[in-house]
Amino acid sequence: MVSVRGATLVNNFCTISKTIGLILIIIVGMLQLGQGNTQHLNFEGRGTDVFSLSLAFYSGLFAYIGWGNLNALTEELRNPKRDFPIAAAFSMLTVTLIYVLTNIAYFSVLSPEELLASPAVAMSFGAKTLGSWAWLMPVVVAISTFGTIDGSILANSRLVFVCARDSLLPDLMGMVQIHFLTPMPALIVMMFLSMGYSLYDDTLALINYTGFASWLFAGTTIVGLIWLRYKKPNLKRPFKVPLVLAVFFALFCFALVIISVFASPRDTGIGIGITLTGIPVYIYGVVWKNKPMWLKRILDAGLKTCQLIFMVVHQEVDTYEAF
């Protein structure tokens, strides 16, 4: 809320700390494998049911959601045409390598049953292998969680901010704090949403609820980009991806969504219900143009009051038109 640079520095610290912790897990795991502890790496009989795999993808891909955060922060980049492809490619390759090696390390010590039953796998791993240094794992897990929240709020608040800037959400959410130059109202909205989600104790269910909407909208967005590539081929684009990659990704998203409907109809239904709650808000805020004058006066007075309290104004158009 106070500084984008400050949030970035906090995220950098958390990322470095988490990476050091994961490298420690990998090293210990490799030593365990070198001693012949490979009995848990046999996955025969575990099953490859396509419906179960779809839900597994929801949870697995949640760990890689950072690529989505990077998309939302494009306007924060000084040279997105150069920096975005480099950051996306390097981060995905690095994260994939580290996460795969980390999971192999986990199975050098923990059985699949122990892994599934553990509330925090890294802590269970540390308790079995690090002895008196096992306290390091809870610290790393806490730092990692804090960093994830920091990065998610930093990125997702930009989605709220841009939607409001494009008149798809209340005007107040599309304003910038005049001293800190941050989208303070959007950040406050994200703060309350995060607090609400944290009251629900079933994280896996939350991932399934939001996974349906997230991947449905991701696929729909990609279809829109493909359509724009066809309808407006000369539109200015800071960077482009190969069309075949976009088509593959869109098909993957829709396949994941469709299969999840059959794999977990209850969770999918709740996810659809959560998504549909946005329709009345959209109709009220965007579709309904001819609001009565008395209501407009109340809304304008409320907007001005909030602007004075938070000291926020609309972003200057020429600072984002280039994107």
Short mmCIF file of C-alpha atoms in Angstrom, two decimals:
data_model
loop_
_atom_site.label_atom_id
_atom_site.label_comp_id
_atom_site.label_asym_id
_atom_site.label_seq_id
_atom_site.Cartn_x
_atom_site.Cartn_y
_atom_site.Cartn_z
CA MET A 1 0.00 0.00 0.00
CA VAL A 2 2.89 2.33 0.77
CA SER A 3 5.53 1.34 -1.79
CA VAL A 4 5.75 -0.92 -4.82
CA ARG A 5 9.50 -1.03 -4.38
CA GLY A 6 9.09 -2.01 -0.73
CA ALA A 7 6.71 -4.85 -1.63
CA THR A 8 9.18 -5.99 -4.30
CA LEU A 9 12.08 -6.01 -1.84
CA VAL A 10 10.03 -8.04 0.65
CA ASN A 11 9.11 -10.48 -2.11
CA ASN A 12 12.74 -10.77 -3.19
CA PHE A 13 13.80 -11.57 0.38
CA CYS A 14 11.05 -14.19 0.73
CA THR A 15 11.90 -15.75 -2.64
CA ILE A 16 15.62 -15.99 -1.83
CA SER A 17 14.88 -17.46 1.61
CA LYS A 18 12.44 -19.99 0.16
CA THR A 19 14.89 -20.97 -2.57
CA ILE A 20 17.66 -21.55 -0.01
CA GLY A 21 15.27 -23.75 1.99
CA LEU A 22 14.30 -25.75 -1.11
CA ILE A 23 17.94 -26.21 -2.11
CA LEU A 24 18.63 -27.52 1.40
CA ILE A 25 15.76 -30.01 1.00
CA ILE A 26 17.10 -31.08 -2.40
CA ILE A 27 20.63 -31.63 -1.08
CA VAL A 28 19.37 -33.69 1.90
CA GLY A 29 17.08 -35.65 -0.40
CA MET A 30 19.86 -36.44 -2.83
CA LEU A 31 21.99 -37.69 0.06
CA GLN A 32 19.10 -39.93 1.12
CA LEU A 33 18.80 -41.30 -2.41
CA GLY A 34 22.54 -41.90 -2.47
CA GLN A 35 22.10 -44.09 0.61
CA GLY A 36 19.57 -46.19 -1.29
CA ASN A 37 16.33 -44.76 0.14
CA THR A 38 14.32 -45.14 -3.06
CA GLN A 39 11.49 -47.35 -1.80
CA HIS A 40 8.91 -44.53 -1.94
CA LEU A 41 9.65 -43.63 -5.56
CA ASN A 42 7.67 -46.62 -6.82
CA PHE A 43 4.22 -45.35 -7.82
CA GLU A 44 2.80 -48.58 -9.18
CA GLY A 45 -0.89 -48.99 -8.48
CA ARG A 46 -1.43 -45.31 -7.70
CA GLY A 47 -3.77 -44.95 -10.69
CA THR A 48 -3.98 -42.48 -13.55
CA ASP A 49 -7.71 -41.75 -13.51
CA VAL A 50 -8.28 -38.72 -15.74
CA PHE A 51 -10.80 -37.18 -13.34
CA SER A 52 -8.44 -37.38 -10.38
CA LEU A 53 -5.63 -35.99 -12.52
CA SER A 54 -7.69 -32.91 -13.38
CA LEU A 55 -8.10 -32.04 -9.70
CA ALA A 56 -4.43 -32.83 -9.13
CA PHE A 57 -3.60 -30.31 -11.85
CA TYR A 58 -5.56 -27.63 -9.97
CA SER A 59 -3.41 -28.13 -6.88
CA GLY A 60 -0.18 -28.63 -8.82
CA LEU A 61 -0.61 -25.62 -11.08
CA PHE A 62 -1.46 -23.48 -8.06
CA ALA A 63 2.23 -23.69 -7.15
CA TYR A 64 3.14 -22.23 -10.57
CA ILE A 65 0.64 -19.38 -10.46
CA GLY A 66 3.49 -16.87 -10.36
CA TRP A 67 3.39 -16.65 -14.17
CA GLY A 68 -0.08 -15.13 -13.81
CA ASN A 69 1.22 -12.58 -11.32
CA LEU A 70 3.89 -11.58 -13.81
CA ASN A 71 1.22 -10.89 -16.44
CA ALA A 72 -0.66 -8.62 -14.06
CA LEU A 73 2.48 -6.59 -13.30
CA THR A 74 3.41 -5.86 -16.91
CA GLU A 75 2.77 -2.12 -16.46
CA GLU A 76 5.30 -2.06 -13.63
CA LEU A 77 8.07 -3.13 -16.03
CA ARG A 78 10.21 -0.45 -17.63
CA ASN A 79 10.86 -2.45 -20.78
CA PRO A 80 8.20 -5.20 -21.01
CA LYS A 81 9.10 -6.12 -24.59
CA ARG A 82 12.57 -7.18 -23.44
CA ASP A 83 12.04 -8.12 -19.79
CA PHE A 84 8.77 -10.08 -19.86
CA PRO A 85 9.84 -12.98 -22.13
CA ILE A 86 13.14 -13.33 -20.25
CA ALA A 87 11.47 -13.29 -16.84
CA ALA A 88 8.72 -15.73 -17.88
CA ALA A 89 11.07 -18.24 -19.52
CA PHE A 90 13.75 -18.13 -16.82
CA SER A 91 11.34 -18.26 -13.89
CA MET A 92 9.25 -21.14 -15.27
CA LEU A 93 12.29 -23.25 -16.08
CA THR A 94 13.91 -22.52 -12.72
CA VAL A 95 10.74 -23.13 -10.70
CA THR A 96 9.95 -26.35 -12.58
CA LEU A 97 13.45 -27.71 -11.99
CA ILE A 98 13.48 -26.80 -8.28
CA TYR A 99 9.96 -28.11 -7.62
CA VAL A 100 10.54 -31.43 -9.39
CA LEU A 101 13.79 -32.03 -7.51
CA THR A 102 12.12 -31.01 -4.24
CA ASN A 103 9.31 -33.53 -4.72
CA ILE A 104 11.84 -36.27 -5.49
CA ALA A 105 13.65 -35.31 -2.30
CA TYR A 106 10.42 -35.54 -0.32
CA PHE A 107 9.81 -39.09 -1.55
CA SER A 108 13.30 -40.12 -0.50
CA VAL A 109 12.09 -39.72 3.09
CA LEU A 110 8.29 -39.67 3.15
CA SER A 111 5.86 -42.24 1.81
CA PRO A 112 2.94 -41.03 -0.33
CA GLU A 113 0.60 -41.64 2.61
CA GLU A 114 2.77 -39.55 4.95
CA LEU A 115 3.01 -36.81 2.37
CA LEU A 116 -0.76 -36.63 1.92
CA ALA A 117 -1.39 -36.66 5.67
CA SER A 118 1.15 -33.92 6.42
CA PRO A 119 -0.20 -30.38 6.95
CA ALA A 120 3.19 -28.99 5.81
CA VAL A 121 5.39 -31.43 3.91
CA ALA A 122 8.60 -29.43 4.34
CA MET A 123 8.17 -29.50 8.14
CA SER A 124 7.59 -33.26 8.14
CA PHE A 125 10.67 -33.69 5.97
CA GLY A 126 12.75 -31.53 8.31
CA ALA A 127 11.54 -33.38 11.40
CA LYS A 128 12.81 -36.64 9.94
CA THR A 129 16.13 -35.48 8.51
CA LEU A 130 17.44 -32.27 10.08
CA GLY A 131 17.53 -33.23 13.73
CA SER A 132 18.16 -30.20 15.94
CA TRP A 133 18.00 -27.96 12.84
CA ALA A 134 14.41 -28.99 12.06
CA TRP A 135 13.23 -25.57 13.29
CA LEU A 136 14.52 -24.11 10.02
CA MET A 137 11.67 -25.64 8.02
CA PRO A 138 8.79 -23.92 9.89
CA VAL A 139 10.63 -20.62 9.46
CA VAL A 140 11.08 -21.22 5.71
CA VAL A 141 7.43 -22.27 5.34
CA ALA A 142 6.27 -19.11 7.13
CA ILE A 143 8.49 -16.88 5.01
CA SER A 144 7.36 -18.67 1.84
CA THR A 145 3.69 -18.23 2.76
CA PHE A 146 4.19 -14.55 3.54
CA GLY A 147 6.00 -14.02 0.25
CA THR A 148 3.23 -15.74 -1.70
CA ILE A 149 0.60 -13.53 -0.08
CA ASP A 150 2.71 -10.42 -0.71
CA GLY A 151 3.18 -11.25 -4.39
CA SER A 152 -0.42 -12.32 -4.93
CA ILE A 153 -1.90 -9.17 -3.40
CA LEU A 154 0.60 -6.99 -5.28
CA ALA A 155 -0.38 -8.60 -8.59
CA ASN A 156 -4.10 -9.27 -8.14
CA SER A 157 -4.77 -5.74 -6.92
CA ARG A 158 -3.57 -4.60 -10.36
CA LEU A 159 -6.34 -6.65 -11.98
CA VAL A 160 -8.94 -4.91 -9.81
CA PHE A 161 -7.27 -1.57 -10.50
CA VAL A 162 -7.25 -1.98 -14.29
CA CYS A 163 -10.83 -3.29 -14.41
CA ALA A 164 -11.97 -0.21 -12.48
CA ARG A 165 -9.85 2.02 -14.72
CA ASP A 166 -11.71 0.55 -17.71
CA SER A 167 -15.09 1.24 -16.02
CA LEU A 168 -15.79 -2.43 -15.20
CA LEU A 169 -15.65 -1.88 -11.43
CA PRO A 170 -16.38 1.14 -9.18
CA ASP A 171 -14.26 4.20 -10.02
CA LEU A 172 -12.67 4.33 -6.58
CA MET A 173 -10.85 1.04 -7.17
CA GLY A 174 -9.15 2.51 -10.25
CA MET A 175 -7.51 5.39 -8.42
CA VAL A 176 -3.92 5.93 -7.25
CA GLN A 177 -2.68 7.31 -3.94
CA ILE A 178 -1.09 10.69 -4.69
CA HIS A 179 1.93 10.28 -2.36
CA PHE A 180 2.71 6.56 -2.63
CA LEU A 181 1.59 6.14 -6.29
CA THR A 182 -0.03 2.80 -5.43
CA PRO A 183 -3.60 1.61 -6.14
CA MET A 184 -4.57 1.87 -2.47
CA PRO A 185 -8.36 1.26 -2.82
CA ALA A 186 -7.75 -1.89 -4.89
CA LEU A 187 -5.24 -3.09 -2.30
CA ILE A 188 -7.74 -2.52 0.51
CA VAL A 189 -10.35 -4.55 -1.38
CA MET A 190 -7.84 -7.39 -1.84
CA MET A 191 -6.95 -7.20 1.85
CA PHE A 192 -10.57 -7.77 2.93
CA LEU A 193 -11.05 -10.55 0.37
CA SER A 194 -7.89 -12.27 1.63
CA MET A 195 -9.09 -11.99 5.23
CA GLY A 196 -12.39 -13.56 4.22
CA TYR A 197 -10.74 -16.46 2.42
CA SER A 198 -8.41 -17.09 5.35
CA LEU A 199 -11.42 -17.87 7.56
CA TYR A 200 -12.07 -21.01 5.52
CA ASP A 201 -9.88 -23.82 6.78
CA ASP A 202 -10.04 -26.22 3.78
CA THR A 203 -7.31 -24.91 1.46
CA LEU A 204 -7.71 -27.75 -1.05
CA ALA A 205 -11.42 -27.00 -1.43
CA LEU A 206 -10.65 -23.29 -1.93
CA ILE A 207 -8.20 -24.19 -4.70
CA ASN A 208 -10.88 -26.30 -6.38
CA TYR A 209 -13.50 -23.55 -6.02
CA THR A 210 -11.31 -20.85 -7.51
CA GLY A 211 -9.50 -23.18 -9.91
CA PHE A 212 -12.61 -23.62 -12.05
CA ALA A 213 -13.10 -19.88 -12.51
CA SER A 214 -9.37 -19.13 -12.86
CA TRP A 215 -8.75 -21.62 -15.64
CA LEU A 216 -12.05 -20.87 -17.38
CA PHE A 217 -11.19 -17.18 -17.56
CA ALA A 218 -7.58 -17.93 -18.49
CA GLY A 219 -8.75 -20.00 -21.46
CA THR A 220 -11.34 -17.40 -22.45
CA THR A 221 -8.71 -14.64 -22.29
CA ILE A 222 -6.39 -16.59 -24.56
CA VAL A 223 -9.23 -17.16 -27.06
CA GLY A 224 -9.81 -13.40 -27.03
CA LEU A 225 -6.13 -12.76 -27.73
CA ILE A 226 -6.17 -15.27 -30.59
CA TRP A 227 -9.24 -13.55 -32.03
CA LEU A 228 -7.54 -10.15 -31.79
CA ARG A 229 -4.47 -11.59 -33.51
CA TYR A 230 -6.78 -12.51 -36.40
CA LYS A 231 -9.04 -9.42 -36.44
CA LYS A 232 -6.37 -6.80 -35.69
CA PRO A 233 -3.03 -8.19 -36.88
CA ASN A 234 -1.42 -4.73 -36.92
CA LEU A 235 -2.31 -3.86 -33.34
CA LYS A 236 0.72 -2.74 -31.33
CA ARG A 237 1.97 -5.62 -29.17
CA PRO A 238 5.00 -5.20 -26.87
CA PHE A 239 5.58 -8.97 -27.15
CA LYS A 240 3.92 -11.97 -28.79
CA VAL A 241 3.92 -15.72 -28.24
CA PRO A 242 3.70 -18.32 -31.02
CA LEU A 243 0.07 -18.87 -32.01
CA VAL A 244 0.35 -22.65 -31.66
CA LEU A 245 1.36 -22.23 -28.01
CA ALA A 246 -1.66 -20.01 -27.34
CA VAL A 247 -4.03 -22.52 -28.98
CA PHE A 248 -2.55 -25.42 -26.98
CA PHE A 249 -2.84 -23.49 -23.72
CA ALA A 250 -6.48 -22.52 -24.40
CA LEU A 251 -7.42 -26.13 -25.20
CA PHE A 252 -5.64 -27.31 -22.04
CA CYS A 253 -7.56 -24.78 -19.91
CA PHE A 254 -10.95 -25.79 -21.31
CA ALA A 255 -10.16 -29.51 -21.02
CA LEU A 256 -9.17 -28.99 -17.38
CA VAL A 257 -12.39 -27.11 -16.66
CA ILE A 258 -14.67 -29.59 -18.44
CA ILE A 259 -13.11 -32.65 -16.79
CA SER A 260 -13.31 -31.04 -13.35
CA VAL A 261 -17.09 -30.71 -13.76
CA PHE A 262 -17.34 -34.51 -13.75
CA ALA A 263 -14.51 -35.09 -11.31
CA SER A 264 -15.85 -32.82 -8.55
CA PRO A 265 -19.33 -31.51 -9.42
CA ARG A 266 -19.91 -30.09 -5.93
CA ASP A 267 -16.75 -27.99 -5.85
CA THR A 268 -17.30 -26.94 -9.45
CA GLY A 269 -20.88 -25.92 -8.68
CA ILE A 270 -19.70 -23.79 -5.75
CA GLY A 271 -17.04 -22.24 -8.01
CA ILE A 272 -19.71 -21.40 -10.61
CA GLY A 273 -21.89 -19.90 -7.87
CA ILE A 274 -19.04 -17.71 -6.63
CA THR A 275 -18.40 -16.54 -10.20
CA LEU A 276 -22.07 -15.75 -10.84
CA THR A 277 -22.18 -13.42 -7.83
CA GLY A 278 -20.31 -10.93 -9.97
CA ILE A 279 -23.16 -10.62 -12.49
CA PRO A 280 -25.47 -8.45 -10.33
CA VAL A 281 -22.52 -6.20 -9.49
CA TYR A 282 -21.65 -5.89 -13.19
CA ILE A 283 -25.26 -5.12 -14.15
CA TYR A 284 -25.54 -2.51 -11.41
CA GLY A 285 -22.19 -0.86 -12.01
CA VAL A 286 -21.72 -1.14 -15.78
CA VAL A 287 -24.92 -2.05 -17.60
CA TRP A 288 -27.27 0.24 -15.67
CA LYS A 289 -26.38 3.64 -17.09
CA ASN A 290 -29.49 5.70 -16.37
CA LYS A 291 -29.38 5.61 -12.60
CA PRO A 292 -31.76 8.04 -10.84
CA MET A 293 -30.29 11.43 -10.03
CA TRP A 294 -30.67 10.98 -6.26
CA LEU A 295 -28.62 7.78 -6.40
CA LYS A 296 -25.94 9.45 -8.54
CA ARG A 297 -25.64 12.27 -6.00
CA ILE A 298 -25.19 9.78 -3.16
CA LEU A 299 -22.58 7.79 -5.11
CA ASP A 300 -20.69 10.97 -6.13
CA ALA A 301 -20.67 12.23 -2.56
CA GLY A 302 -19.41 8.85 -1.32
CA LEU A 303 -16.70 8.79 -4.01
CA LYS A 304 -15.46 12.29 -3.12
CA THR A 305 -15.42 11.44 0.58
CA CYS A 306 -13.35 8.29 -0.06
CA GLN A 307 -11.00 10.27 -2.31
CA LEU A 308 -10.37 12.75 0.49
CA ILE A 309 -9.87 10.01 3.09
CA PHE A 310 -7.44 7.95 1.00
CA MET A 311 -6.06 10.89 -1.02
CA VAL A 312 -6.50 9.13 -4.34
CA VAL A 313 -7.05 10.37 -7.91
CA HIS A 314 -7.47 8.84 -11.35
CA GLN A 315 -4.30 7.70 -13.10
CA GLU A 316 -3.11 9.98 -15.90
CA VAL A 317 -4.03 8.44 -19.25
CA ASP A 318 -0.64 8.94 -20.91
CA THR A 319 1.06 6.84 -18.21
CA TYR A 320 -0.65 3.62 -19.36
CA GLU A 321 -1.79 4.17 -22.96
CA ALA A 322 1.59 2.87 -24.18
CA PHE A 323 0.68 -0.58 -22.92
#
